[in-house]
mmCIF file of C-alpha atoms in Angstrom:
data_model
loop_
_atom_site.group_PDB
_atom_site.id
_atom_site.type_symbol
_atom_site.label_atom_id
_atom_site.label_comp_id
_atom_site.label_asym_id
_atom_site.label_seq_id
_atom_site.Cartn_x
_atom_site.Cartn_y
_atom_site.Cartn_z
ATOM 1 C CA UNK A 27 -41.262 -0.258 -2.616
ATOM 2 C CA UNK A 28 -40.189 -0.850 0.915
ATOM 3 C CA UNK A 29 -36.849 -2.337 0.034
ATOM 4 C CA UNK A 30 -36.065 1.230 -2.239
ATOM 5 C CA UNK A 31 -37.788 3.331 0.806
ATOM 6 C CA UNK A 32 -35.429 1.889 3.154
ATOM 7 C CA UNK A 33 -32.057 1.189 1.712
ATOM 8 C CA UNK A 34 -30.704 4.515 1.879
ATOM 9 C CA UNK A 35 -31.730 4.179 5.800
ATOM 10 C CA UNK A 36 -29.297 1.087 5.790
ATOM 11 C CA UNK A 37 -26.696 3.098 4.189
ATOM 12 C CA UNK A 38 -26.259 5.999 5.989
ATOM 13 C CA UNK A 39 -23.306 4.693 8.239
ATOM 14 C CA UNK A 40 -20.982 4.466 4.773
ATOM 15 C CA UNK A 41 -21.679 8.385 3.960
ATOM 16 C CA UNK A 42 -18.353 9.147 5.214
ATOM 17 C CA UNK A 43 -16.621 5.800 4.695
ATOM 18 C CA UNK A 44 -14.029 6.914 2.282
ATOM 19 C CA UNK A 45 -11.230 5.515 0.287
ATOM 20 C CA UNK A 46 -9.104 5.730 3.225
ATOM 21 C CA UNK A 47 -10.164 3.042 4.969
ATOM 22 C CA UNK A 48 -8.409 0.508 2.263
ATOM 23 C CA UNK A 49 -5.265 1.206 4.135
ATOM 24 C CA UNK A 50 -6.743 -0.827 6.906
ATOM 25 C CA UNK A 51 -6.630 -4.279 4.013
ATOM 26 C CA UNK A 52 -3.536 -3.055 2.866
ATOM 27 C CA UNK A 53 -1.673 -3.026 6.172
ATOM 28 C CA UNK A 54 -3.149 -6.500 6.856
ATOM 29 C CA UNK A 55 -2.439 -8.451 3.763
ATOM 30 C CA UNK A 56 1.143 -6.905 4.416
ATOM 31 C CA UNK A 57 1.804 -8.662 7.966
ATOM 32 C CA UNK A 58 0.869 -11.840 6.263
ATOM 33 C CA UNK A 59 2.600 -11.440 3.017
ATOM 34 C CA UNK A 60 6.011 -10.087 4.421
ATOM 35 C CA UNK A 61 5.791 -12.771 7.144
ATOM 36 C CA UNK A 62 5.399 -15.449 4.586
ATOM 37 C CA UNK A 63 8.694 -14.726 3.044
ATOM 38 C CA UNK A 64 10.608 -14.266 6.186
ATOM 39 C CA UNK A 65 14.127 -15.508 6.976
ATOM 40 C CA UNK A 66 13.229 -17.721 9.958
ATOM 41 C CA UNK A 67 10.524 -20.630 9.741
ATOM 42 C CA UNK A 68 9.112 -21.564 13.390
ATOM 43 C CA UNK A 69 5.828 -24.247 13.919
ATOM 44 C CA UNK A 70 2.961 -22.065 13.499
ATOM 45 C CA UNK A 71 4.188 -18.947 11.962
ATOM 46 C CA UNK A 72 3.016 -19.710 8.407
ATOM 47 C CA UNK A 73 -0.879 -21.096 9.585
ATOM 48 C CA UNK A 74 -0.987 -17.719 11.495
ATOM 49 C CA UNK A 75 0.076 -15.724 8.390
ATOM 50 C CA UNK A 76 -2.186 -17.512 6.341
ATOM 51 C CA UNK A 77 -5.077 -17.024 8.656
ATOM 52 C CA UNK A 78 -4.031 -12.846 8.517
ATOM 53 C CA UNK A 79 -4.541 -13.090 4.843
ATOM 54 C CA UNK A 80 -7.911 -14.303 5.075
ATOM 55 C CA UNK A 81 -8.839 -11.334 7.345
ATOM 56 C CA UNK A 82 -7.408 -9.052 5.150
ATOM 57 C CA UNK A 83 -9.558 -11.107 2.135
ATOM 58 C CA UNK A 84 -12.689 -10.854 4.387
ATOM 59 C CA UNK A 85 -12.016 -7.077 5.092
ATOM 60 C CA UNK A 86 -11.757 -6.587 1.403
ATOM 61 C CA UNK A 87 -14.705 -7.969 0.359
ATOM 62 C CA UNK A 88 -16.699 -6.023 3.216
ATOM 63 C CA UNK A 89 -15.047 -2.445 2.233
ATOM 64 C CA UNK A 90 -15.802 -3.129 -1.494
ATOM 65 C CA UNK A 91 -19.380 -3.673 -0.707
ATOM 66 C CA UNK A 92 -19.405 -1.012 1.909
ATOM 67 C CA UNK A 93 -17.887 1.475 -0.641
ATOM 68 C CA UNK A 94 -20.356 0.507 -3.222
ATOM 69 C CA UNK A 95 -23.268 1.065 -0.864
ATOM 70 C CA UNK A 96 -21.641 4.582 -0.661
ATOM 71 C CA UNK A 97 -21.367 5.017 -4.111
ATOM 72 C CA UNK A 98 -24.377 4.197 -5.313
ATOM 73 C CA UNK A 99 -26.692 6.244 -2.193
ATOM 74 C CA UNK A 100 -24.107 9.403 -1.701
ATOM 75 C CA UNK A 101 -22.835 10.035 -4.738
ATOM 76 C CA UNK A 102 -22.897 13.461 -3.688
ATOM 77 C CA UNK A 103 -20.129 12.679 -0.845
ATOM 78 C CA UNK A 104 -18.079 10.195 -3.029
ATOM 79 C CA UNK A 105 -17.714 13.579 -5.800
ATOM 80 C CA UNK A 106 -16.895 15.379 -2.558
ATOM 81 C CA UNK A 107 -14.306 13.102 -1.676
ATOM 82 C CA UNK A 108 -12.573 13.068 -5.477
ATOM 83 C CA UNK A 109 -12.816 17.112 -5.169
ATOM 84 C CA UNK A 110 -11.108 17.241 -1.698
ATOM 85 C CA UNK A 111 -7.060 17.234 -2.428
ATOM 86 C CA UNK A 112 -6.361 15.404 1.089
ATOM 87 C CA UNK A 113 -8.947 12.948 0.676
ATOM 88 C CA UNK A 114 -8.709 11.826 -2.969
ATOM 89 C CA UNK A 115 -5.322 10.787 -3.347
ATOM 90 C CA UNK A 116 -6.372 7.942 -1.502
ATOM 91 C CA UNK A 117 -8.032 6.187 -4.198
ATOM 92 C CA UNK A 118 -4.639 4.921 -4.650
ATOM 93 C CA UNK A 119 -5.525 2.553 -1.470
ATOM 94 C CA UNK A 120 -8.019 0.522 -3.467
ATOM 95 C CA UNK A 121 -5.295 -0.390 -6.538
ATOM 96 C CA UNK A 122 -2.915 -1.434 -3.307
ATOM 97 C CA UNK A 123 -5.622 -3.435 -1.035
ATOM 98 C CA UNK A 124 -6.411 -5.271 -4.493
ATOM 99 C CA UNK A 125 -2.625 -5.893 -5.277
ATOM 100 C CA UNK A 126 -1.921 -6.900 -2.109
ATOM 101 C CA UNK A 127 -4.583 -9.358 -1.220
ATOM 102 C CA UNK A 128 -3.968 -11.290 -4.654
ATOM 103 C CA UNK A 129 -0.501 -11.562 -3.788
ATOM 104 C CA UNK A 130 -0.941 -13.120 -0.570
ATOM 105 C CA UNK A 131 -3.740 -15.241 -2.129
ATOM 106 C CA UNK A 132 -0.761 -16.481 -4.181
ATOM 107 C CA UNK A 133 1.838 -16.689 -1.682
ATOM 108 C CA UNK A 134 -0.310 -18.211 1.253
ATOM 109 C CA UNK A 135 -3.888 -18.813 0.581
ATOM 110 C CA UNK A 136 -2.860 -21.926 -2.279
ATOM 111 C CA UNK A 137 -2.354 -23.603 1.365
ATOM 112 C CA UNK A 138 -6.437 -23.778 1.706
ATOM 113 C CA UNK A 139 -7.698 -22.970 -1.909
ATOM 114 C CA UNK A 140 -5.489 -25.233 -3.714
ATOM 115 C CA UNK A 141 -2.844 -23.547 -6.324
ATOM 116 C CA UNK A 142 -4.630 -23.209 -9.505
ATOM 117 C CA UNK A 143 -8.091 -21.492 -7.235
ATOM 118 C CA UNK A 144 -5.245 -19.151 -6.033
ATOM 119 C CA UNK A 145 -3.409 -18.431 -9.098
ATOM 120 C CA UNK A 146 -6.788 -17.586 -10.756
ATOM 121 C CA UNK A 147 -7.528 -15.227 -7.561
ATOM 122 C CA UNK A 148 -4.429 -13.463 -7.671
ATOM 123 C CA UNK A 149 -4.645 -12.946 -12.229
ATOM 124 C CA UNK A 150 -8.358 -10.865 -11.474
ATOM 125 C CA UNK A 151 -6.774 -9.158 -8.923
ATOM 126 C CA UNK A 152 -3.831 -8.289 -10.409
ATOM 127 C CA UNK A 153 -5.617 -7.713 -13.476
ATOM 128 C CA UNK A 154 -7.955 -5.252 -11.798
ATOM 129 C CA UNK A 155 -5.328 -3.541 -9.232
ATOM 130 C CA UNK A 156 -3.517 -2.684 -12.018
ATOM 131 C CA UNK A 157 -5.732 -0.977 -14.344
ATOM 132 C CA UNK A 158 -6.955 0.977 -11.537
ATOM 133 C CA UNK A 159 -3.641 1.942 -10.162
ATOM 134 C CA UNK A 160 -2.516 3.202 -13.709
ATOM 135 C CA UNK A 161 -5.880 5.177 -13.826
ATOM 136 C CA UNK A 162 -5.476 6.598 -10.402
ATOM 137 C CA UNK A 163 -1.530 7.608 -11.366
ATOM 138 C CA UNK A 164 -2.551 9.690 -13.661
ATOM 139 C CA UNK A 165 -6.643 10.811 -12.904
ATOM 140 C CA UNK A 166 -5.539 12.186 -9.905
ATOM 141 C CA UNK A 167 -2.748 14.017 -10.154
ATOM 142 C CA UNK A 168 -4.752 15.713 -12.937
ATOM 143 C CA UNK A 169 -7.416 16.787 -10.533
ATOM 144 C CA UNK A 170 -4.690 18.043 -8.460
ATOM 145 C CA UNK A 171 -3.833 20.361 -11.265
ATOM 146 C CA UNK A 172 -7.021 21.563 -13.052
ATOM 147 C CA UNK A 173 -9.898 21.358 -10.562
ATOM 148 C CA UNK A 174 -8.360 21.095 -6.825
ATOM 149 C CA UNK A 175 -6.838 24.456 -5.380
ATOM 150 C CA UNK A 176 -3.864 23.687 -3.181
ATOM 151 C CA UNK A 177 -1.777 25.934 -1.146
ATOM 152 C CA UNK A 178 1.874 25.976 -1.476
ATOM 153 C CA UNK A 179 1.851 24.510 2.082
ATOM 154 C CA UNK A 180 -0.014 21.863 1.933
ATOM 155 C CA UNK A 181 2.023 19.477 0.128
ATOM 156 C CA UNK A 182 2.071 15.893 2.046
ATOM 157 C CA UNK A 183 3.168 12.899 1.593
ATOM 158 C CA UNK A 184 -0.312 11.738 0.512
ATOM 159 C CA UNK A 185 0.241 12.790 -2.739
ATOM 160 C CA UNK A 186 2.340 9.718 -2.968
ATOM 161 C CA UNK A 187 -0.420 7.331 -2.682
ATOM 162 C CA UNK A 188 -2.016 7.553 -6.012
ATOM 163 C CA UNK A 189 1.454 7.250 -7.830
ATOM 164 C CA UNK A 190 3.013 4.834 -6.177
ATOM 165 C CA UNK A 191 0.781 1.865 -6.816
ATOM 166 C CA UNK A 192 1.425 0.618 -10.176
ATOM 167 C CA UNK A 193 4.863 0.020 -8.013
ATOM 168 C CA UNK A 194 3.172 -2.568 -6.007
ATOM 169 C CA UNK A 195 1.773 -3.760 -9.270
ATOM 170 C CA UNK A 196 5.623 -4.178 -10.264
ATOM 171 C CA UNK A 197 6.701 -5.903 -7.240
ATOM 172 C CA UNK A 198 4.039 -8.771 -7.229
ATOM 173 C CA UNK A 199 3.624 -8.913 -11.191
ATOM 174 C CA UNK A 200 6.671 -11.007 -10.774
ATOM 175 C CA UNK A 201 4.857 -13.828 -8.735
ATOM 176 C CA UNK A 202 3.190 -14.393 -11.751
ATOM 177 C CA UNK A 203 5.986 -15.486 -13.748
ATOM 178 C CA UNK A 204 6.377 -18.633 -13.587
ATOM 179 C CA UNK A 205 2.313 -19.590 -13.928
ATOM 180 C CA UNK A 206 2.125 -17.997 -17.825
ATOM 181 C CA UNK A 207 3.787 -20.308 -20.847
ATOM 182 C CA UNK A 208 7.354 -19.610 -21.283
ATOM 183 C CA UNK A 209 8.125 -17.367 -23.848
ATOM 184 C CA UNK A 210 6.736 -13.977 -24.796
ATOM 185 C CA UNK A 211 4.092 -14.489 -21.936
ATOM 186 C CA UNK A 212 6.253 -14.683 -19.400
ATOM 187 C CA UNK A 213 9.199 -11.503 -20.649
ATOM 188 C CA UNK A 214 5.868 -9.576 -21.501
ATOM 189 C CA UNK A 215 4.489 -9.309 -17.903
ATOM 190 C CA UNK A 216 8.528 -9.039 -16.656
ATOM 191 C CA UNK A 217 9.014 -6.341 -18.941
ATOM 192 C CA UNK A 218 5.790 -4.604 -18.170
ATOM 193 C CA UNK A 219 6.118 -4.807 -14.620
ATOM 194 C CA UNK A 220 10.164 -3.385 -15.303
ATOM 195 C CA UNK A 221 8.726 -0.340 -16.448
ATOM 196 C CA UNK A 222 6.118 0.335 -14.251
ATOM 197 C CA UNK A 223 9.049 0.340 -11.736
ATOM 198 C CA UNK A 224 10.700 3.079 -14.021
ATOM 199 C CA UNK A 225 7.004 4.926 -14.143
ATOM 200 C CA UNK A 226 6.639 5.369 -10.627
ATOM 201 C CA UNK A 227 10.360 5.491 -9.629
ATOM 202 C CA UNK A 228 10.432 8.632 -11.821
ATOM 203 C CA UNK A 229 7.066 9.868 -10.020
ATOM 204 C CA UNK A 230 8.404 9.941 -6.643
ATOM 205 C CA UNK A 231 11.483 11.089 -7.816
ATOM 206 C CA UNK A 232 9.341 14.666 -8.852
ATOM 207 C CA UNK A 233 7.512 14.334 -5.440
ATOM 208 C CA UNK A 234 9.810 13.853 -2.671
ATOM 209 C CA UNK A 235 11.850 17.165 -2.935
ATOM 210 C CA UNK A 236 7.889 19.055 -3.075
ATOM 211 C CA UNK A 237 7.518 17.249 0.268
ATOM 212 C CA UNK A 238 10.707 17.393 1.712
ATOM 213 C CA UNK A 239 10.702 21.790 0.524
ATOM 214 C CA UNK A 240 7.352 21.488 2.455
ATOM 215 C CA UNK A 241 8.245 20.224 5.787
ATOM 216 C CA UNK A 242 11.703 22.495 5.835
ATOM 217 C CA UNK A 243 9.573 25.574 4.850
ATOM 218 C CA UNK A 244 6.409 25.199 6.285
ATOM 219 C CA UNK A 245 7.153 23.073 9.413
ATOM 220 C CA UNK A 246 5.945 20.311 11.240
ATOM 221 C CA UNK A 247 2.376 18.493 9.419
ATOM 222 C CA UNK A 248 -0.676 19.091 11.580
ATOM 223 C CA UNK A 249 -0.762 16.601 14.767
ATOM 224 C CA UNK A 250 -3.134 13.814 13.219
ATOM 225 C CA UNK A 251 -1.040 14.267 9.412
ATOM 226 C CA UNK A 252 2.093 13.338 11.366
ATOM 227 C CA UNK A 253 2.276 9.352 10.521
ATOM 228 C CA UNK A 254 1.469 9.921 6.983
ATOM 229 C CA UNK A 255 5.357 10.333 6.367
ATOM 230 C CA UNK A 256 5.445 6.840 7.200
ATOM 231 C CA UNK A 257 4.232 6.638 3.542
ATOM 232 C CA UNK A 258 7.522 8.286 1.885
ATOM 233 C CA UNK A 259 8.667 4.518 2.926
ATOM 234 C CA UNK A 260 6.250 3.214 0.374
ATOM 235 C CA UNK A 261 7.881 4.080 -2.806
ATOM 236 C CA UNK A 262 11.803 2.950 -1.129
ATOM 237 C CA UNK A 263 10.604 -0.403 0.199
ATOM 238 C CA UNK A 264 8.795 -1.561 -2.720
ATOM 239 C CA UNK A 265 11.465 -0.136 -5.298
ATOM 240 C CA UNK A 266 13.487 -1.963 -3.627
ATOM 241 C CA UNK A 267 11.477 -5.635 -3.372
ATOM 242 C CA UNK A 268 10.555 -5.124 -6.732
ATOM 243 C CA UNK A 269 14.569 -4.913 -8.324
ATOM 244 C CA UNK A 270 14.657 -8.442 -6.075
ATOM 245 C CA UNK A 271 11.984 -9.941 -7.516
ATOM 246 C CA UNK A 272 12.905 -9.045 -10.840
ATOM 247 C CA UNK A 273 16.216 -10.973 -9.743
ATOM 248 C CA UNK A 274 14.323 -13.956 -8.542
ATOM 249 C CA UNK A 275 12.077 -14.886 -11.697
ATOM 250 C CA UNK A 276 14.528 -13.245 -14.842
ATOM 251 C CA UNK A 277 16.744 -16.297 -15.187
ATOM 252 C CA UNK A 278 14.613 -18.566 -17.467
ATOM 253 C CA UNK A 279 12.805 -15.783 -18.885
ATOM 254 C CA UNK A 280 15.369 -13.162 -20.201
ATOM 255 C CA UNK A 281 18.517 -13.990 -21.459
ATOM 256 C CA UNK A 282 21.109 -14.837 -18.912
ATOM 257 C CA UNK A 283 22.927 -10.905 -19.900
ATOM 258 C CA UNK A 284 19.915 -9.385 -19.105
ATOM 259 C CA UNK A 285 19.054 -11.938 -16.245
ATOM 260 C CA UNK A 286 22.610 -11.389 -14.294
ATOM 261 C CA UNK A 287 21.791 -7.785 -14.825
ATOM 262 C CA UNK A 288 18.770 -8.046 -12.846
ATOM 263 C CA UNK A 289 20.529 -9.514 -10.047
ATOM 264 C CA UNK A 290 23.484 -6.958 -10.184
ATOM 265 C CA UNK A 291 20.724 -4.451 -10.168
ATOM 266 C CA UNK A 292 18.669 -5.847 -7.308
ATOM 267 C CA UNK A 293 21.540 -4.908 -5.287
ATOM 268 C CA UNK A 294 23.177 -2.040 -6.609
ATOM 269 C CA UNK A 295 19.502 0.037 -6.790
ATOM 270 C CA UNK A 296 18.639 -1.919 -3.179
ATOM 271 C CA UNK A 297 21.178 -0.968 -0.661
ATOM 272 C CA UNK A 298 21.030 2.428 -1.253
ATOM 273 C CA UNK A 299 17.910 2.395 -1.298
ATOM 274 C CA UNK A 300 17.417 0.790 1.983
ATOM 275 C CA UNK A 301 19.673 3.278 3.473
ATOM 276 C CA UNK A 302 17.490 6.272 3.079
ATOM 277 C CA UNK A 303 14.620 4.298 4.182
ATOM 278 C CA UNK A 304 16.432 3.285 7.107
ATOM 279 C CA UNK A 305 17.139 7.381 7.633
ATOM 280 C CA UNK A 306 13.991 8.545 6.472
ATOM 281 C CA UNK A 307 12.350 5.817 9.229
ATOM 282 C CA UNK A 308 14.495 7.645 11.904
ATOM 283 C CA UNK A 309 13.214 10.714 10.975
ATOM 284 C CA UNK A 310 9.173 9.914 10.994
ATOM 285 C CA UNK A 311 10.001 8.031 14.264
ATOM 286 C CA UNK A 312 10.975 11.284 15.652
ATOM 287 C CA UNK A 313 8.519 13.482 14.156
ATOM 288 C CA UNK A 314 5.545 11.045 15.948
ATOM 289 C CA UNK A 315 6.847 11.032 19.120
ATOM 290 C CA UNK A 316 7.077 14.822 19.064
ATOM 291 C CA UNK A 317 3.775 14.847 17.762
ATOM 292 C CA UNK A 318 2.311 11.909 20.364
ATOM 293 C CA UNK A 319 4.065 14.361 23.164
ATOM 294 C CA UNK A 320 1.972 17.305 22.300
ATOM 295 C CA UNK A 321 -1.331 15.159 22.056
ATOM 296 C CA UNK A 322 -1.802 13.407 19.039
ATOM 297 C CA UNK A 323 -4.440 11.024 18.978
ATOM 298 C CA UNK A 324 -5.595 7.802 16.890
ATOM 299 C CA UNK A 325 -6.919 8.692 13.436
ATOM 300 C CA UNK A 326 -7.195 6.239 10.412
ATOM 301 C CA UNK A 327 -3.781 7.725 9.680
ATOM 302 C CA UNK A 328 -2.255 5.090 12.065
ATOM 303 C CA UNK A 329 -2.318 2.858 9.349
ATOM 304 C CA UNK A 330 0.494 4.500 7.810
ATOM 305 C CA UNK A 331 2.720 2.439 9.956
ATOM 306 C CA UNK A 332 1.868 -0.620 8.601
ATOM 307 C CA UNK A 333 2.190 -0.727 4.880
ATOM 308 C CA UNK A 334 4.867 1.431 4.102
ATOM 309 C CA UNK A 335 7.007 -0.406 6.937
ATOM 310 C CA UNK A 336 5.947 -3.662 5.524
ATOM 311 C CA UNK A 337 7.032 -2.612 1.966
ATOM 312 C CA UNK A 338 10.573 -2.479 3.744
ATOM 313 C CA UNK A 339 10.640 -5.588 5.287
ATOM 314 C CA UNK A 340 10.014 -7.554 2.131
ATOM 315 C CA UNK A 341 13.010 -4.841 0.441
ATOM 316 C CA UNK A 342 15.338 -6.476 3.152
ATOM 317 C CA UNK A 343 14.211 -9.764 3.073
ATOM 318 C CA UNK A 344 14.886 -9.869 -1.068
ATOM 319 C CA UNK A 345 18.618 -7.810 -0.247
ATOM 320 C CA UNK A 346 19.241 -10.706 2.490
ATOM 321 C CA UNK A 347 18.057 -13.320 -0.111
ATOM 322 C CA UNK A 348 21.006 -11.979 -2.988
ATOM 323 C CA UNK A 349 23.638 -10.449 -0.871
ATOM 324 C CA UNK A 350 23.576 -13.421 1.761
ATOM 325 C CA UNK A 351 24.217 -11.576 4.483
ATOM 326 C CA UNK A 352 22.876 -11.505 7.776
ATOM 327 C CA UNK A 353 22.164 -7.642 8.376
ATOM 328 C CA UNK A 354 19.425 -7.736 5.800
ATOM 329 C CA UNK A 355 18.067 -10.743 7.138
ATOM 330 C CA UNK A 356 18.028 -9.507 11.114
ATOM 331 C CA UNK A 357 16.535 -5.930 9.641
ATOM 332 C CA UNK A 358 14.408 -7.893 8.130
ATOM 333 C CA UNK A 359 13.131 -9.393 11.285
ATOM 334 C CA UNK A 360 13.594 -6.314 13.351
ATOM 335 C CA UNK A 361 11.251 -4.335 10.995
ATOM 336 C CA UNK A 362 8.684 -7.401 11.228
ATOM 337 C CA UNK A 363 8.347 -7.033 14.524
ATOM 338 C CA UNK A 364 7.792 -3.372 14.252
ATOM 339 C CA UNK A 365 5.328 -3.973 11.547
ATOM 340 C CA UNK A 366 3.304 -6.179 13.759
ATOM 341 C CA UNK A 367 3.184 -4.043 16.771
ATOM 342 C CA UNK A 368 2.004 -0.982 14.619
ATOM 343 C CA UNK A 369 -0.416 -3.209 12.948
ATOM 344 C CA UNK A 370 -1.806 -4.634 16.729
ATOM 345 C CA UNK A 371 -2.069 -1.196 17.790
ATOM 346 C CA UNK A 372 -3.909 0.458 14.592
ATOM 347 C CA UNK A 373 -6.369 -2.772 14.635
ATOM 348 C CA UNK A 374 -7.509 -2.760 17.856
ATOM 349 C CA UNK A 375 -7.811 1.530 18.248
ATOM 350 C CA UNK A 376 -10.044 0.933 14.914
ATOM 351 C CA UNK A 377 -12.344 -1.944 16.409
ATOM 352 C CA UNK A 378 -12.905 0.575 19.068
ATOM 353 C CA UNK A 379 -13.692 3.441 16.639
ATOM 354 C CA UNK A 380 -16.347 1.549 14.608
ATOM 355 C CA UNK A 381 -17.960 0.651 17.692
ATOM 356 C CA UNK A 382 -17.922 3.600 19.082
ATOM 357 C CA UNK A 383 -19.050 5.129 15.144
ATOM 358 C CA UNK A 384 -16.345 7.425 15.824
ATOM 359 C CA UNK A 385 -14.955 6.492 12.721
ATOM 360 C CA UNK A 386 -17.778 6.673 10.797
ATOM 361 C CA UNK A 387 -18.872 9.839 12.322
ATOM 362 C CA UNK A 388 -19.149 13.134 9.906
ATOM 363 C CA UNK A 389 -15.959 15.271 10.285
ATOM 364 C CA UNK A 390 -15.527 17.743 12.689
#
């Protein structure tokens, strides 16, 4: 009787923990999984990457039991939050912390768990980022129509979030590959991950002119909204690494037609691509420096810079890796860097906010 008296009392600091805060995990496993793939190889880079995927491992554990705690002692706050158009499109996040986690448990963490441990990580939570993401892609956007009431104005590019993950489902499916038996296995999960890319591409292809008609109409977004058009780089950057990894893994598995395809296609879909991420980047840039200039402060929003940017690195990295040139591989770089600046900055400014319980503070 004591334990059930006092285990709400122990969960009162999740109440407002929402689905948000799996951006945090998402922008971590990112640093480590775009760094792990990087053009240049120095002593020490790849330990340090590895060691960023185990944070963002720990941190997922922690938010899934932290969000559970929430769910099960305010479920009136978690309906709240599916009910509230800017908040619930961000059950996309937990799809994309999943997704991304497994892949870097695939890409570095074999280093310490050993290959098969890793490759069984990365199928459950592949398995399960998936699934969710496809249920979010379409769950959401139907609350959006039938039981959420937006404004013509307040379009954002938040929407994006619940659509675009079964795109990071299509950009690590690949990593897969080459662990299933060859065969019908292997041009099954290709395939399947190929159309998810056509799912989603198609999706933000409906989206982006809504926001774009927003921001020309309507103006500026509100001060602490401003980063979240870092996340119109989402969809671009991981279009775009997803048409390379198709590249890397469809020799073997498809026939060579369809396999050369896949290459031509990498690049032919990719730079372009890249372009208007590269464009749409200079835009946001200047949009949150206007917006820092008239007093915008941290929010959780921060952590728009992280995956989105991220998402672009790995784009370049897979453009440097089939066109062999150099500019991809230096953008590459250049963007890493940014990536890991932004990422610095949002971790630290939310250390500081959870233990201050700013963060975790009802909303104003």
């Amino acid at each position: 009787m004591v334990t059930v008296a006092h285990s709400p009392a122990r969960a009162v600091g999740v109440r407002h923990l929402g689905p948000n805060w799996y951006a945090a995990v998402m922008g971590t496993a990112i640093v480590a999984n775009a760094g792990a793939t990087l053009p240049v190889r120095f002593t020490g880079l790849r330990t340090v990457c590895t060691a960023v995927w185990a944070l963002s491992f720990v941190m997922l554990v922690a938010l899934l039991v932290a969000r559970a705690l929430h769910w099960a002692h305010h479920r009136d706050q978690a309906r709240a939050h599916l009910l509230d158009p800017a908040v619930a499109p961000f059950y996309g996040c937990l799809s994309m912390a999943l997704l991304a986690v497994g892949a870097g448990t695939l890409l570095l963490g074999q280093d310490w768990i050993g290959l098969d441990a890793a490759v069984a990580v990365d199928v459950v939570l592949f398995v399960a980022g998936t699934v969710i993401g496809l249920v979010a892609a379409v769950a959401i956007p139907y609350l959006m129509v039938v039981r959420h009431r937006i404004e013509p104005g307040q379009a954002s590019p938040v929407w994006l979030l619940p659509v675009v993950a079964p795109m990071v489902s299509a950009a690590v499916g690949p990593l897969l590959v080459p662990h299933l038996p060859a065969g019908p296995w292997q041009q099954t999960l290709l395939l399947a991950c190929y159309a998810m890319f056509g799912l989603i591409l198609l999706a933000t292809l409906v989206m982006l002119p809504v926001i774009f008609a927003r921001l020309v109409t309507a103006g500026p977004l509100p001060l602490m909204l401003t980063p979240t058009l870092f996340l119109v780089l989402g969809p671009l950057g991981q279009s775009t690494t997803a048409a390379n990894k198709f590249a890397d893994v469809a020799g073997g598995v498809l026939p060579a037609s369809y396999a050369h395809g896949f290459t031509a296609f990498a690049v032919l879909y990719g730079v372009p691509v890249m372009g208007f991420a590269l464009l749409w980047l200079a835009l946001a840039v200047a949009m949150v420096v206007r917006a820092r200039r008239e007093g915008m402060g941290f929010a959780m929003t921060w952590w728009a810079f992280t995956f989105p940017v991220g998402t672009c690195v790995t784009g370049a990295e897979g453009l440097g890796k089939h066109t062999g040139l150099a500019a991809f591989d230096a953008l590459a770089i250049g963007l890493y860097v940014l990536l890991c600046a932004a990422w610095a900055v949002a971790s630290v400014q939310t250390a500081r906010g959870l233990l201050s319980g700013r963060l975790l503070a009802a909303p104003k």
